[in-house]
Coordinates of C-alpha atoms in Angstrom, one line a residue:
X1496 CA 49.9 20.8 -106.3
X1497 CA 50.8 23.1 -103.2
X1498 CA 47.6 24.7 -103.4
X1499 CA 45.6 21.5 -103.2
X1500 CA 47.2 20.1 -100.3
X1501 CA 46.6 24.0 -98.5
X1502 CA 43.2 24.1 -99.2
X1503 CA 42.5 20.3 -97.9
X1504 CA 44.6 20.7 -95.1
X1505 CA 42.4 23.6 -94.1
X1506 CA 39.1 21.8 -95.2
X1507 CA 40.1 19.2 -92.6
X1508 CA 40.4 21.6 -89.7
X1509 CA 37.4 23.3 -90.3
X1510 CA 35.1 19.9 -90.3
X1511 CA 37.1 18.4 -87.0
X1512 CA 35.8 22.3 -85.6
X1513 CA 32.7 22.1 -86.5
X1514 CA 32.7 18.3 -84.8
X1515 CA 34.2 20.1 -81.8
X1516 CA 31.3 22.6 -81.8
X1517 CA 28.1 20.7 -82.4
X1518 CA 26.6 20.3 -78.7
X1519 CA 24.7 17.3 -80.1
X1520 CA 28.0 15.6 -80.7
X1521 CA 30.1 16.7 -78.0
X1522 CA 30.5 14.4 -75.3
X1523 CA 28.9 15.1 -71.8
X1524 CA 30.9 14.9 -68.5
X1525 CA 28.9 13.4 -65.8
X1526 CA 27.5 15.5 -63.1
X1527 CA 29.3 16.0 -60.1
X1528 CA 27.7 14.1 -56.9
X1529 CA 26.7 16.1 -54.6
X1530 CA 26.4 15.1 -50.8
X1531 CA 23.5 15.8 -48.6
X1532 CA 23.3 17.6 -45.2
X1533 CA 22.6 15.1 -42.6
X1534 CA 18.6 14.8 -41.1
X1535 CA 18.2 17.7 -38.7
X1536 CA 14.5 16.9 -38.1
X1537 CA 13.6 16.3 -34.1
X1538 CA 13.7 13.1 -32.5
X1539 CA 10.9 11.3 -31.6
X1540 CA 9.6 12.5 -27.8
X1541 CA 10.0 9.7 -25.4
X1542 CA 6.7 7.6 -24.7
X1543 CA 4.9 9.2 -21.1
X1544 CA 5.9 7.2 -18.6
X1545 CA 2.8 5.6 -17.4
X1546 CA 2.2 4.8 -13.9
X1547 CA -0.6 1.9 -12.8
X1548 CA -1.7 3.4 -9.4
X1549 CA -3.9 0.3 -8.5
X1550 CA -0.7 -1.9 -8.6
X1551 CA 1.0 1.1 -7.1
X1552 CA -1.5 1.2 -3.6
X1553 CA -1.8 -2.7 -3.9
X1554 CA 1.8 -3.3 -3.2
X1555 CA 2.6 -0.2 -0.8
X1556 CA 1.1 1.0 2.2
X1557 CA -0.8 -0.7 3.4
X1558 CA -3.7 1.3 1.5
X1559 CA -6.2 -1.5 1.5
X1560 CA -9.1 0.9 2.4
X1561 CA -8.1 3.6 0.3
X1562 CA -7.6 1.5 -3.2
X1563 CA -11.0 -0.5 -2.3
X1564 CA -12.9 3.0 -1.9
X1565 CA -11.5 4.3 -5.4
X1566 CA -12.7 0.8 -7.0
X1567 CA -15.6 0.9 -5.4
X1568 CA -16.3 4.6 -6.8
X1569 CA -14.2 4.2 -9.9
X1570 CA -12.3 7.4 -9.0
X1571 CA -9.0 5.4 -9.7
X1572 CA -10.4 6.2 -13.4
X1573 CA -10.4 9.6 -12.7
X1574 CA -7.1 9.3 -10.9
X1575 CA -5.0 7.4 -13.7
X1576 CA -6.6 9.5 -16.4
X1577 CA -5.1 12.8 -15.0
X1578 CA -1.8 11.2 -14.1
X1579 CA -1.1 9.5 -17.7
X1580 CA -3.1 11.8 -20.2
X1581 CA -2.0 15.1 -18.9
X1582 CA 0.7 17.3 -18.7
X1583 CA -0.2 18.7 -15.2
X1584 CA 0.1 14.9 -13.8
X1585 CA -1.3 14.4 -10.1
X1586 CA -0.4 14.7 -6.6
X1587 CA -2.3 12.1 -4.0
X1588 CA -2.2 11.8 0.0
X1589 CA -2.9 8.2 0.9
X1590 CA -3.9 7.3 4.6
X1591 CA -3.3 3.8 6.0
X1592 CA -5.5 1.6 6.9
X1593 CA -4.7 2.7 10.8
X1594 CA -6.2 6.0 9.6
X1595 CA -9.5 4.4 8.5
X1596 CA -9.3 2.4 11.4
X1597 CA -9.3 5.2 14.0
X1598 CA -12.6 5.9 13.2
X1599 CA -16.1 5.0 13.8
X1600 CA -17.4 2.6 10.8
X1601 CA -20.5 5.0 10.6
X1602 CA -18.5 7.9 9.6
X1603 CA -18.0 6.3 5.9
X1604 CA -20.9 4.3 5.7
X1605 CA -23.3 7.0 6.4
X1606 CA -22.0 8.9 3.2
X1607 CA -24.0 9.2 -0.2
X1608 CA -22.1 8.1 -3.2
X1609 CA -21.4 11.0 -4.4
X1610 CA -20.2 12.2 -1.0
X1611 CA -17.7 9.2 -1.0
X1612 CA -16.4 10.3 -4.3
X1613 CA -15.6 13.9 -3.0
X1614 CA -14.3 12.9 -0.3
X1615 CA -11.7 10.8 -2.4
X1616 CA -11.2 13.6 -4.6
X1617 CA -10.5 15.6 -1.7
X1618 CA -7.5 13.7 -1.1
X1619 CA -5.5 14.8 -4.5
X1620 CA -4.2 18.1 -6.5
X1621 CA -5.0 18.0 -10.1
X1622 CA -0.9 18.7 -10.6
X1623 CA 2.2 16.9 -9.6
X1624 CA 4.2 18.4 -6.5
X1625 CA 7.6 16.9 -5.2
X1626 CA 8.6 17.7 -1.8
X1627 CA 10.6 20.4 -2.9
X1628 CA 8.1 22.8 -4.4
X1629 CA 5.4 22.2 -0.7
X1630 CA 7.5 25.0 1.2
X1631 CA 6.5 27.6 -2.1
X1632 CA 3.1 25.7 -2.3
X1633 CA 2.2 27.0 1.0
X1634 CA 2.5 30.6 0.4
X1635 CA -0.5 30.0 -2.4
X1636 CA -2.9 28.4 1.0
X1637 CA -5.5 27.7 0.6
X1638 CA -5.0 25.1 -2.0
X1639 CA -7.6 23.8 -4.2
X1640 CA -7.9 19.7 -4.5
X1641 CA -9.4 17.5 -7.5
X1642 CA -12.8 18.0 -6.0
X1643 CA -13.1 21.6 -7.3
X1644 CA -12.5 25.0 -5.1
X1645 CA -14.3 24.5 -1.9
X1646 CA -12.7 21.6 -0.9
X1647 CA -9.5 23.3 0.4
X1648 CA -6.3 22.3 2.3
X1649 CA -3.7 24.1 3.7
X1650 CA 0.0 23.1 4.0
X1651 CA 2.5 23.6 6.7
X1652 CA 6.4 23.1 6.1
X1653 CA 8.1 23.2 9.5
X1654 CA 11.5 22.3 9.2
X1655 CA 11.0 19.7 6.2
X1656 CA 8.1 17.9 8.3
X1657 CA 5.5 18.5 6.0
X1658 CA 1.5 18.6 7.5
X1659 CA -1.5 18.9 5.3
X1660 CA -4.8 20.3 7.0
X1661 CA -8.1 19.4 6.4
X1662 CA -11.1 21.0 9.0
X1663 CA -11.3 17.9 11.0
X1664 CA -7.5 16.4 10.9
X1665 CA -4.1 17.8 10.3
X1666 CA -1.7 14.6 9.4
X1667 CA 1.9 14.6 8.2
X1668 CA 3.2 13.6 5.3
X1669 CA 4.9 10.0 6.5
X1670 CA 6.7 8.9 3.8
X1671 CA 7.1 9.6 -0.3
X1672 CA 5.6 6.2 -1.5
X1673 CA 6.2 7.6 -5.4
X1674 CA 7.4 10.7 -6.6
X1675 CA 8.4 10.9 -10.3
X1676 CA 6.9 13.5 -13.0
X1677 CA 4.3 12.9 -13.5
X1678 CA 3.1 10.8 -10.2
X1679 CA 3.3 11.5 -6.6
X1680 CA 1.8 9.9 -3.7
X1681 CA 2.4 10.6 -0.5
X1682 CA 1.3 8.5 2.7
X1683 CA -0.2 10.3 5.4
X1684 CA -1.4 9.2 8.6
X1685 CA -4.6 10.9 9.3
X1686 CA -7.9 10.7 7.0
X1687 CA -8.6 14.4 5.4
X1688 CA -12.0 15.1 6.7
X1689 CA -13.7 18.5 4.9
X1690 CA -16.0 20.7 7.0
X1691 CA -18.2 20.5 3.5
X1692 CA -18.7 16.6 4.6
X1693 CA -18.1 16.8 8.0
X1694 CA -20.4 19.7 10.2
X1695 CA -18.2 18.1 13.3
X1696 CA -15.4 16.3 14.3
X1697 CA -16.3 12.7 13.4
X1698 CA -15.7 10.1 16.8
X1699 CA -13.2 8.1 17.0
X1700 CA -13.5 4.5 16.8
X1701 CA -14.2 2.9 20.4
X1702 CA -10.9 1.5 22.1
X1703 CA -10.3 -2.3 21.5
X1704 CA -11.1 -4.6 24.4
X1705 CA -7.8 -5.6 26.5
X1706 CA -6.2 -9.0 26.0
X1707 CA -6.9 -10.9 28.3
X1708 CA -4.3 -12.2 31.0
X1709 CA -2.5 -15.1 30.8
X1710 CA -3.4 -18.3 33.3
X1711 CA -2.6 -17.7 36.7
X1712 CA 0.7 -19.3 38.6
X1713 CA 0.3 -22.3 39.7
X1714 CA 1.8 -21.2 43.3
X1715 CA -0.6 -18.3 43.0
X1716 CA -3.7 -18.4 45.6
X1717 CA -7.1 -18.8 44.5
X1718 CA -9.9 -16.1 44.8
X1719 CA -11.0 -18.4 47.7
X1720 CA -7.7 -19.7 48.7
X1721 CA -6.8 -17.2 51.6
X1722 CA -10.2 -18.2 53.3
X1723 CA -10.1 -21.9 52.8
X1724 CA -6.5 -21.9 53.8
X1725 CA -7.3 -19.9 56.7
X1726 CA -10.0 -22.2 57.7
X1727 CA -8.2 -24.9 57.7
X1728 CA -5.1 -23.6 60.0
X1729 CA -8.0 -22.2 62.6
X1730 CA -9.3 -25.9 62.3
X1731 CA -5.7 -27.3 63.1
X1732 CA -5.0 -24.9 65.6
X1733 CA -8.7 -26.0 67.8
X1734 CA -7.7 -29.5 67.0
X1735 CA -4.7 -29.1 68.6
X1736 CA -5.7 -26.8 71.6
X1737 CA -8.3 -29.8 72.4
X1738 CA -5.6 -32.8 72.3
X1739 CA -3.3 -30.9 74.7
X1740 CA -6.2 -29.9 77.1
X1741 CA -7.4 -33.5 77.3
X1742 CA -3.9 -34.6 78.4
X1743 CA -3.6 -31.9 81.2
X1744 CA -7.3 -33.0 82.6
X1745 CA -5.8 -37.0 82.6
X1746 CA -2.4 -35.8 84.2
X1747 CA -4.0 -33.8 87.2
X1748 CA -6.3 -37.0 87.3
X1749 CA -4.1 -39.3 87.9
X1750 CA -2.2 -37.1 90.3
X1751 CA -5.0 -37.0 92.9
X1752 CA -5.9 -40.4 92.4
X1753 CA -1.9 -41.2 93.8
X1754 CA -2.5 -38.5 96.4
X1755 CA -5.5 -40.4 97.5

């Protein structure tokens, strides 16, 4: 009886071992989570920072004649392309209207189209500059400009007054009207005027006409005033010599005729 209960006792643990065993039966434990390293792919670059130089001259300045010449030619195309498409960005002197003013009308309007266009292009480097880098810029002179390598300026830095000098004008730099990666335009007061355009200095613009004066004082003389008013104290004066020599003549007159 012993013997029976051994032998099932042991049959028992052998089929709860082989239950145990069986990886078909044997119950799987989930799989640990496991937790990610955060994103370390870049960030999106910023957006350029785009600059509308038509609104830029429209508002500023004033650089009427300037912005009207680049419309006309459509070299504000050329100009905004380089300043928002690049990476080199742009670097424009903009006279004033006084500048164009100063000279003679003939000195534009005898210029092809073409010539117009270079002249324009004369007046920008294909790469921004702030102030800061003109004083190392001018150790490079002569400096090539957007209209390709003959059309040179050179710059001056004297003491912080920056000039920029063409064949026929050497202006300062007036005043930083925008100056922020990748867009600067500077206002000078002189038009750039290359020898390639220009065989001589162009003329000036003739001097205005003076304004004229204001009305005369009423107290004031008239051109003819001195001689009328002269006239007519020599006419008193005769007038008066003639009364008083009438009354001597009756005086001694009557004198004799009591003497008589």
């Amino acid at each position: 009886m012993m013997g029976m209960e051994f032998k099932a006792a042991i049959l028992t643990t052998a089929v709860l071992a082989i239950l145990l065993c069986s990886p078909a039966l044997a119950q799987k434990s989930p799989p640990a989570s496991v937790s990610l390293p955060p994103s370390t792919s870049p960030a999106p670059a910023p957006a350029p920072h785009y600059v509308d130089l038509a609104a830029l001259l429209g508002v500023a300045g004033p650089f009427h004649t300037f912005l009207s010449y680049l419309q006309k030619t459509e070299v504000i195309k050329t100009f905004q392309s380089q300043a928002n498409n690049t990476d080199e960005g742009i670097t424009i002197f903009v006279p004033k209207d006084s500048a164009f003013a100063a000279l003679k009308k003939s000195t534009f309007s005898n210029l092809t189209g073409d010539q117009l266009k270079q002249l324009l292009l004369y007046h920008a480097f294909p790469r921004y500059y702030p102030l800061a880098t003109f004083r190392n810029l001018s150790v490079l002179n002569p400096v090539n400009t957007f209209a390709g390598s003959p059309y040179t300026l050179n710059l001056t830095d004297n003491m912080g007054t920056i000039s920029v000098q063409s064949m026929w004008s050497k202006p300062k730099i007036s005043s930083s009207v925008y100056a922020t990666d990748p867009v600067a335009v500077y206002s000078i007061d002189k038009v750039l005027l290359p020898m390639q355009l220009f065989s001589k200095d162009p003329p000036l613009a003739p001097a205005p006409a003076p304004a004229p004066q204001s009305g005369a004082s009423d107290m004031a003389p008239s051109p003819g005033g001195g001689k009328e008013g002269g006239k007519d104290k020599a006419d008193s004066t005769s007038a008066a010599y003639r009364v008083g020599a009438s009354g001597l003549l009756a005086a001694a007159a009557g004198g004799l005729m009591l003497l008589w």
